[in-house]
XYZ file of C-alpha atoms in Angstrom:
748
model
C 35.674 60.552 5.564
C 34.335 62.368 8.561
C 31.926 60.562 10.869
C 28.792 62.210 12.135
C 28.700 61.392 15.881
C 25.305 61.032 17.490
C 25.653 60.770 21.305
C 23.208 58.626 23.248
C 22.802 58.010 26.958
C 26.032 57.441 28.729
C 26.997 53.839 29.306
C 29.200 52.545 32.101
C 31.247 49.469 31.203
C 33.198 47.323 33.623
C 36.278 47.348 31.380
C 36.778 51.125 31.553
C 36.790 53.795 34.221
C 34.985 56.468 32.195
C 31.515 56.568 30.793
C 31.083 55.559 27.148
C 28.824 57.240 24.607
C 27.130 55.492 21.688
C 28.414 56.787 18.368
C 26.635 56.177 15.069
C 28.755 55.821 11.947
C 26.780 57.614 9.242
C 28.686 57.720 5.966
C 28.422 60.808 3.928
C 26.566 60.450 0.689
C 28.913 58.236 -1.210
C 29.156 58.939 -4.876
C 27.582 56.192 -6.934
C 30.056 54.240 -8.969
C 28.003 54.728 -12.108
C 27.758 58.492 -11.818
C 30.095 60.935 -13.501
C 32.759 62.694 -11.489
C 31.557 65.583 -9.377
C 33.634 68.307 -10.934
C 36.672 68.839 -13.115
C 38.922 69.706 -10.182
C 38.237 66.369 -8.554
C 38.909 64.626 -11.851
C 42.356 66.172 -11.940
C 43.236 64.992 -8.417
C 46.773 63.631 -8.404
C 48.133 60.771 -6.365
C 50.237 62.984 -4.073
C 47.105 64.763 -2.838
C 45.098 61.602 -2.345
C 45.231 59.694 0.933
C 43.334 56.423 1.258
C 40.686 56.765 3.923
C 40.236 54.350 6.797
C 36.502 54.132 7.128
C 36.293 52.956 10.746
C 36.087 54.200 14.306
C 39.359 52.757 15.517
C 40.047 49.440 17.200
C 37.830 47.669 19.696
C 39.649 47.253 23.004
C 37.860 44.014 23.821
C 38.242 41.957 20.624
C 41.044 43.975 18.985
C 39.125 44.029 15.692
C 38.585 47.152 13.623
C 35.391 49.119 14.154
C 34.125 49.535 10.608
C 31.764 52.042 9.181
C 29.519 49.092 8.318
C 29.132 48.301 12.049
C 26.498 51.048 12.237
C 27.541 52.246 15.727
C 30.056 51.765 18.548
C 30.829 52.992 22.057
C 33.514 55.613 22.535
C 35.122 57.425 25.433
C 35.433 61.165 24.794
C 38.154 61.569 27.393
C 40.575 58.943 26.106
C 41.164 56.725 23.077
C 38.973 53.839 24.125
C 36.357 52.236 21.883
C 34.165 49.150 21.916
C 31.948 47.448 19.409
C 28.333 47.839 20.486
C 27.875 44.074 20.643
C 31.154 43.661 22.574
C 30.145 46.275 25.103
C 26.770 44.666 25.614
C 28.073 41.131 26.054
C 26.754 39.365 29.170
C 29.129 38.100 31.816
C 27.706 34.587 31.527
C 26.296 32.750 28.509
C 23.941 29.841 28.874
C 22.806 27.438 26.147
C 25.160 29.017 23.650
C 24.894 27.263 20.236
C 28.637 26.657 20.149
C 28.705 25.020 23.624
C 25.183 24.372 24.945
C 26.256 21.800 27.568
C 27.702 24.204 30.111
C 27.692 27.814 31.066
C 30.359 30.073 29.496
C 31.949 32.839 31.558
C 33.588 36.012 30.239
C 37.292 36.099 31.141
C 39.454 39.210 31.101
C 42.969 39.135 29.529
C 44.543 39.253 32.985
C 42.990 35.868 33.833
C 45.208 33.918 31.375
C 48.450 34.214 29.403
C 47.665 32.556 26.080
C 44.873 30.272 24.976
C 43.575 28.692 21.789
C 39.999 29.112 20.599
C 38.270 25.775 19.964
C 36.251 27.285 17.086
C 38.859 29.080 14.952
C 41.950 27.380 16.441
C 43.719 30.746 16.687
C 45.917 31.472 19.688
C 44.484 34.414 21.619
C 46.211 36.874 23.941
C 45.124 40.210 25.410
C 41.531 39.718 24.312
C 38.373 38.827 26.203
C 37.264 35.211 25.855
C 34.449 32.959 27.048
C 35.611 29.923 28.971
C 34.035 26.758 30.298
C 35.530 25.725 33.630
C 34.027 22.229 33.390
C 35.456 21.366 29.932
C 38.472 23.624 30.191
C 37.866 25.140 26.757
C 37.849 28.721 25.483
C 35.949 30.547 22.742
C 37.114 34.024 21.796
C 34.436 36.683 21.767
C 34.744 37.059 17.966
C 33.543 33.496 17.470
C 31.095 33.703 20.343
C 29.436 36.829 18.929
C 29.665 36.056 15.211
C 25.877 35.966 14.867
C 25.668 39.374 16.500
C 28.274 40.916 14.251
C 26.024 42.472 11.647
C 27.024 45.141 9.155
C 25.248 47.417 6.724
C 27.303 47.274 3.545
C 26.632 49.729 0.685
C 26.773 46.862 -1.816
C 23.600 45.298 -0.439
C 20.301 46.668 0.938
C 20.026 44.179 3.855
C 22.089 43.594 6.939
C 24.739 40.912 6.786
C 26.124 38.837 9.608
C 29.503 37.155 9.946
C 29.518 33.394 9.405
C 31.200 31.605 12.336
C 33.719 29.430 10.471
C 36.071 29.854 7.518
C 34.948 28.261 4.261
C 35.933 28.084 0.599
C 33.128 29.519 -1.466
C 32.160 31.649 -4.406
C 32.357 35.266 -3.309
C 29.877 37.599 -4.986
C 32.479 40.356 -4.872
C 35.621 38.748 -6.317
C 34.380 35.418 -7.654
C 36.240 32.865 -5.507
C 37.668 33.154 -2.029
C 38.429 31.355 1.183
C 38.065 32.623 4.721
C 35.257 34.197 6.718
C 32.168 35.435 4.927
C 29.386 37.895 5.634
C 25.989 36.468 4.772
C 22.767 38.370 4.168
C 20.235 37.756 6.925
C 17.316 38.164 4.520
C 18.438 36.617 1.219
C 20.686 33.754 2.237
C 22.175 33.330 -1.236
C 24.165 36.549 -0.933
C 27.558 36.451 0.800
C 30.847 38.228 0.417
C 34.224 37.513 1.895
C 35.310 39.544 4.880
C 38.399 40.813 3.018
C 36.227 42.068 0.158
C 33.789 43.691 2.574
C 36.664 45.699 4.047
C 38.028 46.942 0.708
C 38.589 50.715 0.613
C 36.113 52.776 -1.353
C 39.035 54.474 -3.123
C 42.623 53.458 -3.608
C 45.764 54.073 -5.648
C 46.763 50.949 -7.524
C 50.477 51.755 -7.287
C 50.252 51.563 -3.480
C 49.005 47.970 -3.667
C 51.133 46.612 -6.544
C 54.545 47.931 -5.469
C 54.480 50.473 -8.274
C 54.237 47.849 -11.026
C 50.958 49.315 -12.241
C 50.473 53.058 -12.084
C 47.478 55.264 -12.669
C 47.392 58.958 -11.921
C 43.848 58.945 -10.511
C 42.387 57.112 -7.513
C 40.347 54.065 -8.445
C 36.801 53.858 -7.122
C 35.249 50.623 -5.917
C 32.249 49.736 -8.074
C 29.865 46.940 -7.125
C 28.974 46.053 -10.714
C 30.207 46.695 -14.224
C 28.013 49.006 -16.242
C 30.348 50.413 -18.917
C 28.704 50.892 -22.340
C 31.461 48.941 -24.100
C 31.836 46.198 -21.506
C 32.206 43.485 -24.166
C 35.636 44.938 -25.005
C 36.779 45.655 -21.456
C 39.897 43.930 -20.176
C 41.542 44.099 -16.793
C 44.606 46.318 -17.019
C 46.559 43.891 -14.815
C 45.656 40.341 -15.858
C 44.083 41.114 -19.259
C 41.221 38.770 -18.497
C 37.562 39.576 -19.070
C 35.122 41.022 -16.540
C 31.874 39.614 -15.210
C 29.183 42.230 -14.834
C 28.034 41.029 -11.363
C 31.488 41.132 -9.720
C 33.141 44.139 -8.128
C 35.846 46.137 -9.840
C 38.037 49.146 -9.266
C 37.595 51.761 -11.947
C 38.549 55.167 -13.183
C 35.602 55.703 -15.436
C 36.969 58.855 -17.010
C 40.104 57.092 -18.235
C 38.322 53.774 -18.869
C 40.739 52.131 -16.485
C 39.222 48.956 -15.021
C 40.812 46.338 -12.747
C 39.598 43.256 -10.880
C 39.501 43.804 -7.126
C 41.986 40.956 -6.574
C 44.331 42.348 -9.215
C 44.140 45.865 -7.796
C 45.012 44.685 -4.290
C 47.477 41.946 -5.399
C 45.483 39.321 -3.515
C 46.270 35.924 -4.978
C 45.595 33.160 -2.506
C 47.761 30.041 -3.017
C 44.819 27.679 -2.675
C 42.492 29.655 -4.936
C 45.141 30.256 -7.626
C 44.304 26.893 -9.181
C 40.887 28.295 -10.160
C 42.187 31.565 -11.574
C 43.328 32.426 -15.075
C 47.026 33.265 -15.599
C 47.963 36.925 -15.805
C 49.886 38.745 -18.476
C 53.216 38.290 -16.813
C 54.030 42.006 -16.923
C 55.771 41.522 -13.600
C 57.710 38.363 -14.480
C 59.727 38.010 -17.681
C 59.595 34.500 -19.144
C 62.775 34.510 -21.258
C 66.451 35.471 -21.069
C 67.872 38.008 -23.504
C 71.173 36.194 -23.975
C 69.299 33.091 -25.152
C 67.633 35.080 -27.950
C 70.333 37.345 -29.458
C 68.416 38.162 -32.669
C 64.978 38.443 -31.093
C 62.750 40.881 -32.938
C 61.216 43.564 -30.691
C 58.000 45.085 -32.010
C 56.560 47.453 -32.935
C 59.141 49.012 -35.237
C 60.005 52.539 -34.203
C 58.954 54.289 -37.438
C 58.600 53.833 -41.186
C 62.381 53.731 -41.702
C 62.497 50.306 -40.058
C 60.861 47.085 -41.194
C 61.201 43.320 -41.048
C 62.950 42.952 -44.410
C 65.634 45.473 -43.458
C 66.251 43.680 -40.148
C 66.442 40.286 -41.828
C 68.859 41.364 -44.562
C 71.085 43.234 -42.120
C 71.629 39.930 -40.281
C 72.689 38.119 -43.453
C 76.460 37.887 -43.903
C 76.178 37.653 -47.695
C 74.343 40.968 -47.771
C 76.453 42.909 -45.275
C 79.695 41.811 -46.938
C 78.489 43.217 -50.283
C 77.023 46.433 -48.894
C 77.656 49.438 -51.194
C 79.930 47.247 -53.347
C 78.439 48.115 -56.753
C 77.564 51.533 -58.120
C 75.578 50.028 -61.019
C 73.356 46.981 -61.010
C 71.430 45.071 -63.655
C 68.317 43.785 -61.942
C 66.084 41.066 -63.370
C 63.004 43.041 -62.414
C 63.811 46.078 -64.560
C 64.876 46.655 -68.152
C 67.294 49.518 -67.396
C 70.474 49.501 -65.304
C 70.156 50.738 -61.715
C 72.639 53.142 -60.156
C 73.472 53.430 -56.453
C 72.215 56.831 -55.354
C 73.711 58.696 -52.389
C 74.704 62.219 -51.507
C 77.766 61.999 -53.721
C 75.813 60.710 -56.703
C 75.383 63.165 -59.549
C 72.061 62.625 -61.270
C 72.227 65.521 -63.685
C 69.936 68.342 -62.748
C 67.305 66.007 -61.356
C 67.441 65.676 -57.570
C 65.731 62.846 -55.713
C 63.892 63.817 -52.543
C 63.533 61.236 -49.812
C 60.161 60.212 -48.442
C 58.907 62.955 -46.115
C 55.254 62.932 -45.006
C 55.733 66.293 -43.258
C 56.307 67.838 -46.724
C 53.892 65.541 -48.557
C 56.725 63.850 -50.437
C 56.197 60.174 -51.177
C 59.037 57.929 -52.327
C 58.250 54.206 -52.207
C 60.406 51.226 -53.056
C 59.136 49.182 -56.009
C 60.193 46.003 -54.246
C 58.769 46.138 -50.715
C 56.518 49.205 -51.290
C 57.900 50.784 -48.102
C 59.134 54.403 -47.806
C 62.718 55.244 -48.729
C 63.930 57.485 -45.929
C 67.681 56.934 -46.012
C 70.503 56.709 -48.508
C 71.920 54.934 -50.399
C 69.368 53.233 -52.644
C 69.179 52.014 -56.230
C 67.409 54.066 -58.873
C 66.898 53.648 -62.607
C 69.507 55.495 -64.685
C 66.669 56.913 -66.817
C 65.182 58.706 -63.812
C 66.879 62.037 -64.636
C 64.903 62.275 -67.874
C 61.687 61.329 -66.066
C 61.371 58.350 -68.382
C 61.420 55.764 -65.598
C 60.912 56.046 -61.829
C 61.940 52.525 -60.776
C 63.604 52.584 -57.347
C 64.732 49.991 -54.796
C 66.112 49.841 -51.299
C 69.636 48.502 -51.295
C 68.475 45.378 -49.446
C 65.542 44.865 -51.806
C 67.930 44.919 -54.773
C 69.943 42.022 -53.321
C 67.249 39.644 -52.117
C 67.842 35.874 -52.361
C 66.460 34.426 -55.587
C 64.533 31.640 -53.874
C 63.170 30.501 -50.518
C 63.074 26.808 -49.727
C 60.928 24.947 -47.194
C 58.672 27.938 -46.600
C 56.282 27.062 -43.718
C 53.156 27.972 -45.647
C 54.177 26.087 -48.809
C 56.938 23.645 -47.957
C 56.218 21.256 -50.836
C 57.640 23.630 -53.481
C 60.418 26.196 -53.674
C 59.320 29.837 -53.834
C 61.132 31.967 -56.410
C 61.608 35.736 -56.414
C 59.122 37.327 -58.823
C 59.598 41.052 -59.559
C 56.152 41.000 -61.156
C 53.604 38.291 -60.442
C 52.521 36.818 -63.806
C 48.908 36.646 -64.952
C 47.858 39.339 -62.471
C 46.426 42.626 -63.747
C 48.908 45.380 -62.912
C 50.753 42.672 -60.947
C 48.306 43.065 -58.036
C 48.106 39.884 -55.978
C 46.884 38.957 -52.487
C 49.569 37.866 -50.044
C 48.881 34.433 -48.577
C 50.220 35.513 -45.164
C 48.891 39.007 -44.368
C 45.931 38.912 -46.825
C 46.866 42.375 -48.125
C 46.995 43.300 -51.791
C 50.412 44.084 -53.187
C 52.028 44.954 -56.513
C 55.614 44.797 -55.293
C 58.061 41.922 -55.431
C 56.854 38.511 -54.327
C 58.077 35.038 -53.623
C 55.831 32.566 -55.346
C 55.079 29.159 -56.716
C 53.501 29.662 -60.146
C 52.477 26.014 -60.326
C 50.179 26.410 -57.289
C 49.616 30.178 -57.701
C 50.880 30.685 -54.143
C 52.384 34.147 -53.576
C 53.678 36.036 -50.536
C 55.024 39.577 -50.596
C 58.687 39.910 -49.700
C 57.784 41.560 -46.380
C 56.101 38.346 -45.219
C 58.642 35.919 -46.659
C 60.974 36.111 -43.648
C 58.648 36.151 -40.621
C 60.544 35.046 -37.486
C 59.444 32.158 -35.311
C 59.142 34.368 -32.209
C 58.960 38.047 -31.312
C 58.207 40.338 -28.379
C 55.783 43.241 -28.427
C 55.287 46.311 -26.253
C 51.585 45.514 -26.009
C 52.468 42.305 -24.165
C 55.882 42.953 -22.594
C 58.040 40.339 -20.968
C 56.611 37.338 -22.804
C 57.626 35.657 -26.050
C 55.037 35.539 -28.815
C 55.323 32.462 -31.022
C 54.325 32.267 -34.676
C 51.062 30.418 -35.264
C 50.019 28.940 -38.605
C 46.370 29.152 -39.745
C 45.765 25.446 -39.207
C 46.628 25.799 -35.507
C 44.349 28.770 -34.767
C 41.168 26.702 -34.551
C 42.286 25.125 -31.275
C 43.132 28.456 -29.592
C 40.801 29.353 -26.686
C 40.768 33.038 -27.633
C 39.113 33.738 -30.978
C 39.923 37.430 -31.529
C 43.057 39.456 -32.130
C 44.022 41.755 -29.245
C 45.023 44.486 -31.694
C 42.089 44.781 -34.101
C 39.481 42.627 -32.275
C 38.947 40.724 -35.534
C 38.691 36.967 -35.936
C 41.871 34.861 -35.695
C 40.576 31.681 -37.311
C 42.662 30.617 -40.329
C 44.936 33.636 -40.017
C 48.683 33.852 -39.437
C 49.617 35.412 -36.120
C 51.683 35.426 -32.946
C 50.523 33.800 -29.734
C 51.509 33.798 -26.061
C 50.361 30.356 -24.824
C 50.615 31.188 -21.128
C 48.329 34.234 -21.384
C 46.232 33.333 -24.432
C 47.339 36.588 -26.017
C 47.050 36.703 -29.816
C 47.811 39.279 -32.525
C 47.724 38.973 -36.313
C 50.984 39.033 -38.257
C 50.064 42.278 -39.983
C 49.047 43.930 -36.703
C 52.356 42.990 -35.094
C 54.692 43.880 -37.966
C 53.023 46.649 -39.986
C 51.968 49.120 -37.281
C 54.744 51.481 -36.208
C 55.333 52.899 -32.753
C 55.364 56.505 -34.006
C 53.904 58.124 -37.131
C 54.613 61.670 -38.368
C 52.498 63.632 -40.806
C 51.885 67.131 -42.088
C 48.557 67.702 -40.340
C 50.092 67.671 -36.857
C 53.489 68.917 -35.770
C 53.502 66.304 -33.024
C 54.023 62.611 -33.745
C 51.213 60.125 -33.286
C 51.932 57.278 -30.873
C 50.487 53.784 -31.097
C 48.148 53.138 -28.153
C 46.933 49.767 -26.979
C 44.336 50.961 -24.448
C 42.220 54.047 -23.676
C 44.204 57.179 -22.899
C 44.394 58.721 -19.436
C 42.752 62.132 -18.949
C 40.959 61.977 -22.265
C 38.681 64.992 -22.718
C 35.696 62.883 -23.722
C 34.360 59.446 -22.945
C 33.940 58.897 -26.699
C 36.729 58.637 -29.257
C 36.489 59.796 -32.874
C 38.951 59.424 -35.717
C 40.222 62.796 -36.936
C 40.554 61.507 -40.503
C 37.385 59.563 -41.270
C 35.320 61.142 -38.448
C 33.874 57.772 -37.502
C 33.702 56.512 -33.921
C 36.858 54.842 -32.668
C 36.942 51.862 -30.322
C 39.713 52.611 -27.767
C 40.046 48.931 -26.879
C 41.424 48.272 -30.349
C 44.838 49.743 -31.150
C 44.844 53.324 -32.418
C 47.139 56.317 -32.882
C 46.922 59.274 -30.519
C 48.527 62.673 -29.990
C 48.568 63.454 -26.266
C 49.328 67.152 -26.796
C 46.526 67.793 -29.278
C 44.282 65.075 -27.824
C 43.520 63.709 -31.258
C 43.079 60.081 -32.254
C 42.995 58.168 -35.544
C 42.299 54.646 -36.683
C 45.452 52.704 -37.469
C 44.143 51.979 -40.963
C 43.399 55.651 -41.625
C 46.882 56.987 -40.810
C 48.447 56.215 -44.241
C 45.793 58.413 -45.869
C 47.124 61.518 -44.109
C 49.907 61.972 -46.620
C 47.289 62.594 -49.321
C 46.115 65.562 -47.253
C 42.522 65.134 -48.383
C 39.246 64.469 -46.585
C 39.253 60.734 -46.127
C 36.845 58.058 -45.054
C 37.546 54.758 -43.394
C 37.413 51.792 -45.735
C 34.050 50.387 -44.789
C 34.676 47.050 -46.494
C 37.242 46.275 -43.778
C 36.032 48.149 -40.664
C 37.854 45.897 -38.204
C 41.184 45.652 -40.006
C 43.935 47.503 -38.179
C 46.159 47.797 -41.265
C 45.508 50.029 -44.263
C 44.410 47.532 -46.925
C 46.482 49.142 -49.692
C 49.614 49.577 -47.579
C 51.588 47.303 -49.936
C 50.401 48.856 -53.199
C 52.387 51.504 -55.045
C 50.037 53.738 -56.991
C 50.946 55.905 -59.959
C 51.233 53.550 -62.935
C 49.364 54.411 -66.146
C 47.185 52.463 -68.559
C 46.031 53.123 -72.156
C 42.632 51.771 -73.107
C 40.782 51.798 -76.386
C 38.229 54.572 -76.823
C 39.814 57.171 -74.530
C 42.442 59.677 -75.720
C 44.333 59.995 -72.420
C 46.241 57.538 -70.294
C 44.562 56.449 -67.045
C 46.452 56.613 -63.742
C 46.330 53.854 -61.139
C 45.129 55.601 -57.923
C 43.032 55.174 -54.815
C 40.064 57.477 -54.940
C 39.341 59.067 -51.557
C 36.156 60.866 -52.508
C 32.826 59.196 -53.142
C 31.232 61.406 -55.767
C 32.106 59.591 -58.996
C 30.870 56.754 -61.172
C 32.570 54.196 -63.332
C 32.206 54.885 -67.088
C 32.132 51.153 -67.822
C 29.513 49.742 -65.408
C 27.831 53.021 -64.386
C 27.919 52.261 -60.660
C 29.455 54.485 -58.007
C 32.730 53.389 -56.521
C 32.937 52.539 -52.873
C 34.920 54.714 -50.510
C 38.657 54.127 -50.679
C 38.501 51.901 -53.758
C 41.405 51.537 -56.198
C 40.497 52.857 -59.641
C 41.970 54.029 -62.927
C 41.446 57.745 -63.306
C 42.127 60.214 -66.074
C 43.869 63.204 -64.530
C 42.867 65.436 -67.462
C 39.145 64.717 -67.433
C 36.601 62.963 -65.220
C 36.875 59.568 -66.881
C 37.275 56.763 -64.320
C 37.098 52.974 -64.274
C 36.879 50.461 -61.489
C 39.917 48.238 -61.188
C 37.820 45.232 -62.176
C 36.194 47.133 -65.069
C 39.571 48.234 -66.430
C 40.747 44.638 -66.242
C 37.570 43.474 -67.999
C 38.001 46.051 -70.774
C 41.664 45.171 -71.335
C 40.687 41.510 -71.387
C 38.010 42.235 -74.015
C 40.532 44.083 -76.162
C 42.987 41.208 -75.896
C 40.236 38.713 -76.638
C 39.124 40.722 -79.674
C 42.681 40.698 -81.013
C 42.906 36.997 -80.293
C 39.584 36.294 -82.036
C 40.763 38.228 -85.113
C 43.981 36.256 -85.249
C 42.049 33.027 -84.730
C 39.585 33.910 -87.514
C 42.415 34.581 -89.966
C 44.063 31.345 -88.978
C 40.783 29.432 -89.278
C 40.082 30.870 -92.754
C 43.508 29.874 -93.990
C 43.127 26.448 -92.468
C 39.718 25.869 -94.090
C 41.018 26.947 -97.526
C 43.995 24.640 -97.299
C 41.724 21.859 -96.091
C 39.396 22.114 -99.095
C 42.316 22.130 -101.514
C 43.743 19.066 -99.826
C 40.398 17.206 -100.066
C 40.055 18.046 -103.760
C 43.540 16.818 -104.515
C 43.003 13.614 -102.582
C 39.683 12.936 -104.369
C 41.321 13.433 -107.712
C 44.137 11.085 -106.749
C 41.845 8.280 -105.623
C 39.506 8.728 -108.590
C 42.455 8.125 -110.872
C 43.232 4.969 -108.940
C 39.597 3.820 -109.275
C 39.622 4.469 -113.008
C 42.836 2.501 -113.470
C 41.416 -0.446 -111.532
C 38.223 -0.443 -113.611
C 40.119 -0.461 -116.864
C 42.269 -3.290 -115.609
C 39.250 -5.433 -114.747
C 37.447 -4.875 -118.059
C 40.648 -4.671 -120.109
C 39.703 -1.466 -121.910
C 41.836 1.397 -123.092
C 41.539 4.947 -121.979
C 39.913 5.999 -125.238
C 37.375 3.204 -124.985
C 36.602 4.178 -121.486
C 35.964 7.771 -122.363
C 33.909 6.807 -125.429
C 31.636 4.463 -123.551
C 28.376 6.222 -122.832
C 26.294 3.197 -121.945
C 28.248 2.314 -118.824
C 26.422 2.785 -115.540
C 28.802 4.266 -113.078
C 26.841 3.187 -110.023
C 26.805 -0.491 -110.983
C 30.449 -0.439 -111.941
C 31.452 1.196 -108.737
C 29.504 -1.414 -106.775
C 31.205 -4.148 -108.707
C 34.594 -2.665 -108.174
C 34.000 -2.403 -104.448
C 32.954 -6.063 -104.260
C 35.799 -7.459 -106.309
C 38.763 -5.363 -107.178
C 38.905 -2.916 -104.304
C 39.058 -5.549 -101.624
C 42.762 -5.479 -102.414
C 42.784 -1.741 -101.781
C 41.043 -1.561 -98.392
C 43.450 1.053 -97.076
C 42.910 3.230 -100.112
C 39.133 2.779 -99.804
C 39.294 3.784 -96.168
C 41.142 6.986 -97.029
C 38.660 7.680 -99.767
C 35.669 7.466 -97.394
C 37.483 9.696 -94.929
C 37.842 12.568 -97.331
C 34.545 12.103 -99.237
């Protein structure tokens, strides 16, 4: 920055042979930190062209301190390189009644008058500087301490002048938060003070020059005296990952949304003050040794061809020893034999194309519901006739039949279930990632606890590119309540009662699904360039705002997203799987903060036959929003799973299709129950009649025995009163037949 020099009357000082002129330091109009960049050329300024400016007028030859632009003015010799602070040049030869030593007179001593001396105020050893000395007490005070009250600056962060406090203190700095050392204090509002180091921070700087190249940004960072970003609730320091406070200073590149604490940008971490500061991310220091973790899982996975289940099975000796060992397999999850398909396999005239999103070809495994991108794999032997499309990865076909002592359900053994029972279309919700799935599961049917096979083998620890150098440990839902941080760093959603991974030293947390189900690179037909997973706003982005190219909704760049640097296009992480459908899509509004596509573990395409409709309905996800359910009459929500007739416009909600199938099954059950009940009632009446006849014969026999009559006499008697005889029989004869009488009353 150039200084505008305003010459005053010449001044003759005893320390120099030439006359000195008063020079005013008038800064050029400094760009406000909240304004936009001046022009596009300046925005594209690269680090090689940028040189950090020293905003001062050189060094004072009396006190050997820098002459800052905030000092307002100084004296300078035009003939030679000699400069003095204005207050140094105007110091008197003798000081009387000075506040620091009012007892005696202080005299100004030149450097030639002594070799080395210690200041009684700051305790620093001084040499080659002017000092004030007391001959009576034999003490010295350097002119910096003696003139501290006169050292006033005009700092752009504050409207009033500030003066230097005489002694070092430990205090709360209004620039960086906490600091120790000398402070400048406002002469008008005494509650405002900033540390001297913060006051001297450069207006612009390159972060790589102050962090030994550990952190790099292509643009100079501008010193801002407050935080005023529109999305400041999401902002995180790019160095320490801690939050910002709106009243403290920061370094920023507003165009790239690159924000850093002033201490982090300048690598100033004082040993004493470090006890008050939060730990950093550890990007500089790695906290584990590779040889101590030989099978450590490094996330994210490179692309869709890699996943956790594949990694786990490849490390199992039982699996690797039996790799490609059988060309035909009878699997418990399918009624037909499976054949091992590879390039040498002859499958009649029917060829199987691998999953290829660039050509809109989808081939998903029925076990893990992940793409099949490599050979070999197992496929149903009826596939050539298009009778059955069942297909499995080789590792999914040879999964262990049970999992014992599973952390989420250790009380019971989990068994492999090709289809979860009592679930419509086998769609269940995984207890770990909370995603719906209709693939294979490990479950306990007694407790109705199910996890998809992708989540059955989650490791105890991983590393992730979003938080490099530190181990992330698995955290169970019951332990998330005590975590200080309550949101996931990936999706910014809540972490309470969710499975995840946690770095205890940095309080860094990500959900299990965010860590394991988002790939580093995604390819699709709509863009010839791959999309890369981004964890922060992109440098040199054309706009301050981000929009998803698929759903066209606003995108929060502080949550993870996919981005193409060449095309400068961005997408939500949960919208990317919809690209393969090559249709206008909308973000699933029921889960706006979820980073994972909610139907990622569902394989669509099955069919269903319902009563009252001539065609079979296909199990699909409807992307549009212009249809209604023929059962309930309501419109479906965007991105909902439905049953749709591909020949006409007939559609049903998933829940309505389930309800209708349940009604049909209940109607059949009621019919069977009614037939059974009718038969039961008929048999019951016949049984009662027979029993009554049997006991009536027994009663008649007993009566005849009491009155000693024959059968003919009994039938001929017309004067006998049946009611009186029955009463008599009950009181006398039938006391011997109490069990028979009891049975009689039961069936009467």
